XYZ file of N, CA and C in Angstrom:
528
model
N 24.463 -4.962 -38.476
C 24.560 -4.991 -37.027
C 23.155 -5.102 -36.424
N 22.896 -6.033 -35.640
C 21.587 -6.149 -35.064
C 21.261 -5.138 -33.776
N 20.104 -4.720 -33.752
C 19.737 -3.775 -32.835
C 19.545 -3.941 -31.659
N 20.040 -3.331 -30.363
C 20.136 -4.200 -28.946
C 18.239 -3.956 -28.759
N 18.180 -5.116 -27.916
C 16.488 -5.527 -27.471
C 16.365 -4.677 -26.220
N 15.899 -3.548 -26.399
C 15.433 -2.669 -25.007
C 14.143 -2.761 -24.754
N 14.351 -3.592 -23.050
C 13.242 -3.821 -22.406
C 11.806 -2.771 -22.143
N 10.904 -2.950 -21.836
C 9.823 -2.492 -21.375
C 10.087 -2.334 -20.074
N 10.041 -0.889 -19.103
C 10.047 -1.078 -18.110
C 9.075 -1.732 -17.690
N 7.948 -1.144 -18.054
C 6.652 -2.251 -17.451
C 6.535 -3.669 -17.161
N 6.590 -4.107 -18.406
C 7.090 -6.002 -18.556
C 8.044 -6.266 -17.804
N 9.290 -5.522 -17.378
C 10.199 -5.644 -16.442
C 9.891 -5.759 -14.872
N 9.136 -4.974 -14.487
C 8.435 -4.521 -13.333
C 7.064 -5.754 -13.306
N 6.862 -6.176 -13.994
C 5.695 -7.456 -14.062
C 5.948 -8.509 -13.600
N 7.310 -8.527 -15.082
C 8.242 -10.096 -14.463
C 8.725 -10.263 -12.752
N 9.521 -9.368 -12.797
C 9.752 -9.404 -11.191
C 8.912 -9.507 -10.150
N 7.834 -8.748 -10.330
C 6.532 -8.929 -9.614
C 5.982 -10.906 -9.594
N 6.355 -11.005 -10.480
C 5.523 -12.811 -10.701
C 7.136 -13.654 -10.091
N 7.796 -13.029 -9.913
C 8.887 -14.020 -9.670
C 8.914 -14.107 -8.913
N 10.420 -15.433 -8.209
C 10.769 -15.695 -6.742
C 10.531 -14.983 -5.625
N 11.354 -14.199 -5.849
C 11.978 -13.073 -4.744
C 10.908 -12.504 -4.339
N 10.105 -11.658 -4.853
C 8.778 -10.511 -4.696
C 7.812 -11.844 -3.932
N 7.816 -12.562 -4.247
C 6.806 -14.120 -3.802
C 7.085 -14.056 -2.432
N 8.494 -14.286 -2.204
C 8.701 -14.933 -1.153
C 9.645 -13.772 0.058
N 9.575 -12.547 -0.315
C 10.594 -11.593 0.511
C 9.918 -10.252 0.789
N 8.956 -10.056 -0.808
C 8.234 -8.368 -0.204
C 6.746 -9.096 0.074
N 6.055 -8.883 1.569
C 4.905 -8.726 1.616
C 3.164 -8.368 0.489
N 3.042 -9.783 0.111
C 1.903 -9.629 -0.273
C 1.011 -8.671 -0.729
N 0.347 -7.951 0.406
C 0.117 -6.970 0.447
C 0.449 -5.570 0.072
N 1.495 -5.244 -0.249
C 2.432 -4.326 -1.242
C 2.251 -4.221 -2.337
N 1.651 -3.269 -2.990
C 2.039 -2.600 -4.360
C 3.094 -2.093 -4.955
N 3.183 -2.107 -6.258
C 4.476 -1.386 -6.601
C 4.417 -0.169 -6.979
N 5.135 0.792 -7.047
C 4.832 2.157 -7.331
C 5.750 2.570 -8.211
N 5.420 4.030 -8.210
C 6.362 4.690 -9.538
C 7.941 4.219 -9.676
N 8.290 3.690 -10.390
C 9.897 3.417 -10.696
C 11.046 4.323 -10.844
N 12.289 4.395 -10.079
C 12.916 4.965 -10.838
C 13.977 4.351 -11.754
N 14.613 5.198 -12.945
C 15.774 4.401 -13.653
C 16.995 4.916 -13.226
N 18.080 4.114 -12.849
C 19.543 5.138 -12.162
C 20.535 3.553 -12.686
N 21.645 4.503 -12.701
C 22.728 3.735 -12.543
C 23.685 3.201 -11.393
N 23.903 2.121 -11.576
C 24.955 1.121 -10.424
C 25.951 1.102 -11.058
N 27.043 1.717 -11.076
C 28.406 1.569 -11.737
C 27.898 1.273 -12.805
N 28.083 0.362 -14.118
C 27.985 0.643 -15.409
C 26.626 0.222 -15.902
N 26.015 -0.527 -14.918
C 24.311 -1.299 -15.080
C 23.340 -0.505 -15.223
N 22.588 -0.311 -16.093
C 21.078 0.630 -15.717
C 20.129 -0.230 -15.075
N 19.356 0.114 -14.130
C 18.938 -0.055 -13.127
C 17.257 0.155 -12.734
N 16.549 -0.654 -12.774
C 15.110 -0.102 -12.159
C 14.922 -0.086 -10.924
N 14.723 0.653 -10.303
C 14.051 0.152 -8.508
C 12.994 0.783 -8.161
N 11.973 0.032 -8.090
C 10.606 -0.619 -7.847
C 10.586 -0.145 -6.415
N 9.781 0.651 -5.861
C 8.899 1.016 -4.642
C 7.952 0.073 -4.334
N 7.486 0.312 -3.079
C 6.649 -0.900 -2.776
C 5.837 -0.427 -1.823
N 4.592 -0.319 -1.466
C 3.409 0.536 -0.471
C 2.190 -0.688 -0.490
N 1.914 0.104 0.985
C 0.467 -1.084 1.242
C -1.013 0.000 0.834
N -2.176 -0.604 0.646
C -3.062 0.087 0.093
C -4.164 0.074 0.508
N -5.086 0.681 1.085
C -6.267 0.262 2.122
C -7.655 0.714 0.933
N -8.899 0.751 1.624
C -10.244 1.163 1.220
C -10.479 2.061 2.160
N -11.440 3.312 2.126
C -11.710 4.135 3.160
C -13.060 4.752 2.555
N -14.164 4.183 2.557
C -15.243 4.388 1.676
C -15.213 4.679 0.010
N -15.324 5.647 -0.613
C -14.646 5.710 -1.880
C -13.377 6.313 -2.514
N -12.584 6.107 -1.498
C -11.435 6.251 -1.760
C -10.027 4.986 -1.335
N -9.123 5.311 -1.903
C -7.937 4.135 -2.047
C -7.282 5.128 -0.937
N -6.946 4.651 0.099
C -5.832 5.639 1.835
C -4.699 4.256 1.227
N -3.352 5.382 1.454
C -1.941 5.338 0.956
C -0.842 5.223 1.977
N -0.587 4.395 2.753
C 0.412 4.166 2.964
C 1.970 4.779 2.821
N 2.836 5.126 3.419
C 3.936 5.113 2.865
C 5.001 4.286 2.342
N 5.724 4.539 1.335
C 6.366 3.745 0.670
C 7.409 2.782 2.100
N 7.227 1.343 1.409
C 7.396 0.455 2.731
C 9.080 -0.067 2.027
N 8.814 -0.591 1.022
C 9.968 -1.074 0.898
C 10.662 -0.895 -0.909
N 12.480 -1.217 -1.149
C 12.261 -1.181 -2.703
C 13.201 -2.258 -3.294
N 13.199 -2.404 -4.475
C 13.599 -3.300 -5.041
C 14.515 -2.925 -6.160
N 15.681 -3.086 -6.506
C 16.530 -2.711 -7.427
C 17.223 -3.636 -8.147
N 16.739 -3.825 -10.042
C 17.143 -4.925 -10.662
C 17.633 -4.379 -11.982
N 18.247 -4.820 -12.410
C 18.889 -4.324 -13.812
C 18.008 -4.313 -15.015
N 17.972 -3.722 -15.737
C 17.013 -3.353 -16.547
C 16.839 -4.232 -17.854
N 17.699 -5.254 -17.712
C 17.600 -6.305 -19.127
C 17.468 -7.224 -17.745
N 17.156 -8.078 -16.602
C 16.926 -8.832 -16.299
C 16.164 -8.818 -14.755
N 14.959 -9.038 -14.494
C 14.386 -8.860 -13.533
C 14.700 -10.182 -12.582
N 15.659 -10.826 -12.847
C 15.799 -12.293 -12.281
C 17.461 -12.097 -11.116
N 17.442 -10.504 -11.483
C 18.914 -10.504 -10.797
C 18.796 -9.403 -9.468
N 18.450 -9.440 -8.755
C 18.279 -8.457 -7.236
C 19.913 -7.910 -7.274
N 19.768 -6.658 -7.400
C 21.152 -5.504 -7.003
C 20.555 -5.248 -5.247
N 19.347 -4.727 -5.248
C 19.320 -4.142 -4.184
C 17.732 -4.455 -3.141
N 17.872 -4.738 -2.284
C 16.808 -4.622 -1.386
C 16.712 -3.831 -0.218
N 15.700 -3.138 -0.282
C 16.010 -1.638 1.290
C 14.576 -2.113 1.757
N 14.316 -2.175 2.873
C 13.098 -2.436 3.799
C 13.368 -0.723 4.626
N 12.164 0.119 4.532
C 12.656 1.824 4.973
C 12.663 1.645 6.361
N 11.746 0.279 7.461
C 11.339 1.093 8.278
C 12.743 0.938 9.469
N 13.240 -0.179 8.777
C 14.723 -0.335 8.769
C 16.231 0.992 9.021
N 15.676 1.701 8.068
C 16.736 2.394 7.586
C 17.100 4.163 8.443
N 18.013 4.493 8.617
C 18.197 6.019 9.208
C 17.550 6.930 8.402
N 16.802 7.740 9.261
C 16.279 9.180 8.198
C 14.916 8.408 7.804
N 14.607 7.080 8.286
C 12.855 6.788 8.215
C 12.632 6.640 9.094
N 13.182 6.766 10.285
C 12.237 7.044 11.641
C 10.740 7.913 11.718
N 10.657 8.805 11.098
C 9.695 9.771 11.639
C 8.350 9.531 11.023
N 8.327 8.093 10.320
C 7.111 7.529 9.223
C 6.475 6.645 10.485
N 5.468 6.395 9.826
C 4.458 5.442 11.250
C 3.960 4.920 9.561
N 4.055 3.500 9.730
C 3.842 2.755 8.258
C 2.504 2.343 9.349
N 1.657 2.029 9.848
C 0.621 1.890 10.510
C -0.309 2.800 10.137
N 0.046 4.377 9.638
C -1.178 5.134 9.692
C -1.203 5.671 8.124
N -2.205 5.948 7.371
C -2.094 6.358 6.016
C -1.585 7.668 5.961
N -0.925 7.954 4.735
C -0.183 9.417 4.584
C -1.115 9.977 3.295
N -1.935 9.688 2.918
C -2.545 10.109 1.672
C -3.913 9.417 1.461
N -4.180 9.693 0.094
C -5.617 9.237 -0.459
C -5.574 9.271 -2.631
N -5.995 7.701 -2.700
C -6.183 8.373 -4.100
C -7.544 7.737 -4.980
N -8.152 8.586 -5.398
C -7.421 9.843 -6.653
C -7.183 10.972 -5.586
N -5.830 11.692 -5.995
C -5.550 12.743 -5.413
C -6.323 13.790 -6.277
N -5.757 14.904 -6.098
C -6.786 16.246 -6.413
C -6.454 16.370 -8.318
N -5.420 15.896 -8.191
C -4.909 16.302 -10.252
C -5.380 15.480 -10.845
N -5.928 14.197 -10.181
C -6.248 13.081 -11.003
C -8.670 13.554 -10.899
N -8.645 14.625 -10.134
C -10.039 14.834 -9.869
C -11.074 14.278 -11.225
N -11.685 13.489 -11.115
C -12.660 14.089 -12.804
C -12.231 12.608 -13.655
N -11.455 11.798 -13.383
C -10.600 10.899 -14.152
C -11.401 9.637 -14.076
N -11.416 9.130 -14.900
C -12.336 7.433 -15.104
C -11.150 6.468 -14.689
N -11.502 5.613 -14.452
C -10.415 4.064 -14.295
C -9.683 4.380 -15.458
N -10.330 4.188 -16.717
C -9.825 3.756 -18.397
C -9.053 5.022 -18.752
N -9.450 6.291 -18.337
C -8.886 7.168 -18.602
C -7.000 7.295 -17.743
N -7.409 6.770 -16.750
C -6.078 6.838 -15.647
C -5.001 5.722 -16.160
N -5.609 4.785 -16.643
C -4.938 3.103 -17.466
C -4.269 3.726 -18.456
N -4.942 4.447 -19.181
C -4.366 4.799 -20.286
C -3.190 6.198 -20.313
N -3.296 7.233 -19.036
C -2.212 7.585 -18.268
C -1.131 7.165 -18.024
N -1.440 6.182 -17.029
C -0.532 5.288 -16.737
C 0.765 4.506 -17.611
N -0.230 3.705 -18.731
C 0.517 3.522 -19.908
C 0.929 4.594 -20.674
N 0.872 5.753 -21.165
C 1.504 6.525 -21.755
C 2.820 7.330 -20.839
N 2.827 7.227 -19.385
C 4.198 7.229 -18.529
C 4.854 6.145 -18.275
N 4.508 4.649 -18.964
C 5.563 4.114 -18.699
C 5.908 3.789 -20.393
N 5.429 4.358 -21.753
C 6.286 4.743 -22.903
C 7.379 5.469 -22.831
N 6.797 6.675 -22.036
C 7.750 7.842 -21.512
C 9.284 7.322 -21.128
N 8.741 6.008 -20.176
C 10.078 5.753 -19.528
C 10.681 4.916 -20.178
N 9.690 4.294 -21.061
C 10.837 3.056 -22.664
C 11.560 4.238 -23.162
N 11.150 5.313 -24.055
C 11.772 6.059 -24.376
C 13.068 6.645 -24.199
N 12.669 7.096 -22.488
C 14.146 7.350 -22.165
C 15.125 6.840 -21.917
N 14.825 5.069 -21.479
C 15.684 4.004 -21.617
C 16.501 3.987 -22.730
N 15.319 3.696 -23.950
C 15.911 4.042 -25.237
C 16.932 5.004 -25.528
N 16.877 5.972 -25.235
C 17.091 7.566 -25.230
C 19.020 7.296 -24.825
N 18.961 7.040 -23.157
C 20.039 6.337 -22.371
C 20.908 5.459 -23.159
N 20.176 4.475 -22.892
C 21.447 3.105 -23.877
C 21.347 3.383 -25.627
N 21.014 4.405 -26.039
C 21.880 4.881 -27.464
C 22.719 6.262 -27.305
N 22.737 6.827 -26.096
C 23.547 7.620 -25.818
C 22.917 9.377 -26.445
N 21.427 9.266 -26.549
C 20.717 10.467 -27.315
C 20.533 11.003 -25.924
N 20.007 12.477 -26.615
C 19.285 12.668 -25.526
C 17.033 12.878 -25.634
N 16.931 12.908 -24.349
C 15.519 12.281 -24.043
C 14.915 13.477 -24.253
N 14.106 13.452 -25.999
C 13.642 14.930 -26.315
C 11.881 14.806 -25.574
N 11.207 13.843 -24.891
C 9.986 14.118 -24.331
C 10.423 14.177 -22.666
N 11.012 14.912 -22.466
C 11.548 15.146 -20.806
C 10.033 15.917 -20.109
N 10.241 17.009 -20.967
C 9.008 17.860 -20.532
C 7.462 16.991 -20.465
N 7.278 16.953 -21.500
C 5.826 15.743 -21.525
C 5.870 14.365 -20.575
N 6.808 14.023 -20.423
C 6.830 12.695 -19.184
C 6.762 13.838 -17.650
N 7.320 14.692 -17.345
C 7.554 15.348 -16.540
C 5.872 16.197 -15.894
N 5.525 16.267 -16.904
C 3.905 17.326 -16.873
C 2.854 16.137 -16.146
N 3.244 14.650 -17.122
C 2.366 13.947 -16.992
C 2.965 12.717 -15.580
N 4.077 13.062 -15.115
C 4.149 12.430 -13.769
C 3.781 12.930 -12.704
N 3.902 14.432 -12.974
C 3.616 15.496 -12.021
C 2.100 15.004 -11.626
N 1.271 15.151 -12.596
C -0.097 14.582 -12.384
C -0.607 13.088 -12.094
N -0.010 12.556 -12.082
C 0.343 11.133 -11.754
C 0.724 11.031 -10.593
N 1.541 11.533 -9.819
C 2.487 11.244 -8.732
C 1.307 11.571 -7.338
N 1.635 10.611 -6.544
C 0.710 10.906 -5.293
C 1.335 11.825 -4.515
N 0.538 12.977 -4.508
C 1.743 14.332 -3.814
C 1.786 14.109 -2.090
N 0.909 12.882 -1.637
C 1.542 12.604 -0.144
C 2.362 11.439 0.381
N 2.807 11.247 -1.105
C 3.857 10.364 -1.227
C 4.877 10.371 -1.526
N 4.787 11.386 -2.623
C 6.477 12.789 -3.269
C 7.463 12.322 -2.214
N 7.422 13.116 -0.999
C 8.831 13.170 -0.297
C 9.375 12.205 0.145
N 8.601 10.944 0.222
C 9.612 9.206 0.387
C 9.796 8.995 -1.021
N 9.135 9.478 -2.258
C 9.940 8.771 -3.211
C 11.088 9.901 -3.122
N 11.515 10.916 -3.183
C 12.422 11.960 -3.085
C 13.755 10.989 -1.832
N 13.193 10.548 -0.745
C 14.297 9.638 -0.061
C 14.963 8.285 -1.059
N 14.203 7.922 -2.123
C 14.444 6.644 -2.595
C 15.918 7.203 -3.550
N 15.490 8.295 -4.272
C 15.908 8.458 -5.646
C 15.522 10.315 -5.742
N 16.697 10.850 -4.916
C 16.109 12.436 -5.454
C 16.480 12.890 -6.569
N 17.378 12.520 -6.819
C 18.143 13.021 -8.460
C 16.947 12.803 -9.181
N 16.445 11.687 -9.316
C 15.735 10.836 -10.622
C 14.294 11.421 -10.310
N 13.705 11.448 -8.978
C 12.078 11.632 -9.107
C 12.142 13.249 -9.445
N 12.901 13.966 -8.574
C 12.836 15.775 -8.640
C 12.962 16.071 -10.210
N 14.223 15.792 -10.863
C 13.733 15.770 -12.589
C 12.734 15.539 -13.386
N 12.347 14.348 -12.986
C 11.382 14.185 -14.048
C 9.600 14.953 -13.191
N 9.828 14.969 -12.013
C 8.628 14.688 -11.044
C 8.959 16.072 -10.462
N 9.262 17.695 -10.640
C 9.131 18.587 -9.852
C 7.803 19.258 -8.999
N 7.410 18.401 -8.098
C 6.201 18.940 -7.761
C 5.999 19.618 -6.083
């Protein structure tokens, strides 16, 4: 029996990024941010956050999360979902005009570029894993270690819009 091909979230989140849709529907200017993984009736699911990103002498000023993107996790060529927030009920009280943050935030203090890259990539193994973990029906024995290391990862003046995107999924892995 041949072994099913489980994607890279990353490479997933790339592809889509270089494709049609992201080209021609999310603003340029937009980054993508932390992912979450959830289910759509029987599909597993990535959806991709999206924030604008300024300079403010030596620091990166953060935006709030502007818009997201939701695609199935074996094909970044298929849009489930598109939400624009400033759009939506319960995002009124955001002013996407003024920054909500700054990074490096305070957990990341002390951290090199190469050191944060290599962060970075070891939370999105985390999240092959638990993909993995998911579509063989195990359960996800590095919960805690993805969890420690998102916590420190996660822009904490950004937490409570990803908490609007996906609270089930960020508060688990992301209790901060």
């Amino acid at each position: 029996m041949q072994e099913m091909q489980i994607p890279s979230v990353y490479q997933l989140i790339r592809s889509f990024n270089r494709g049609e849709f992201r080209r021609k529907s999310i603003p340029q200017e937009l980054v993508s941010g932390w992912p979450a993984i959830r289910r759509l009736g029987k599909t597993l699911c990535v959806t991709i956050p999206y924030y604008a990103r300024g300079r403010a002498g030596d620091k990166t000023i953060l935006y709030p999360l502007y818009c997201s993107a939701t695609v199935p996790l074996g094909n970044p060529d298929m849009l489930l979902d598109y939400t624009v927030y400033p759009h939506q009920q319960g995002w009124q009280d955001l002013d996407w005009s003024k920054p909500v943050g700054s990074f490096p935030h305070e957990a990341l203090a002390g951290i090199g570029r190469k050191e944060y890259q290599a962060l970075c990539a070891r939370l999105y193994d985390y999240y092959d894993e638990m993909v993995r973990a998911i579509l063989q029906g195990k359960p996800f024995a590095a919960r805690e270690e993805m969890g420690e290391l998102f916590c420190r990862l996660m822009e904490p003046d950004q937490y409570p819009q990803y908490l609007r995107i996906d609270q089930r999924f960020y508060r688990f892995f992301c209790p901060i």
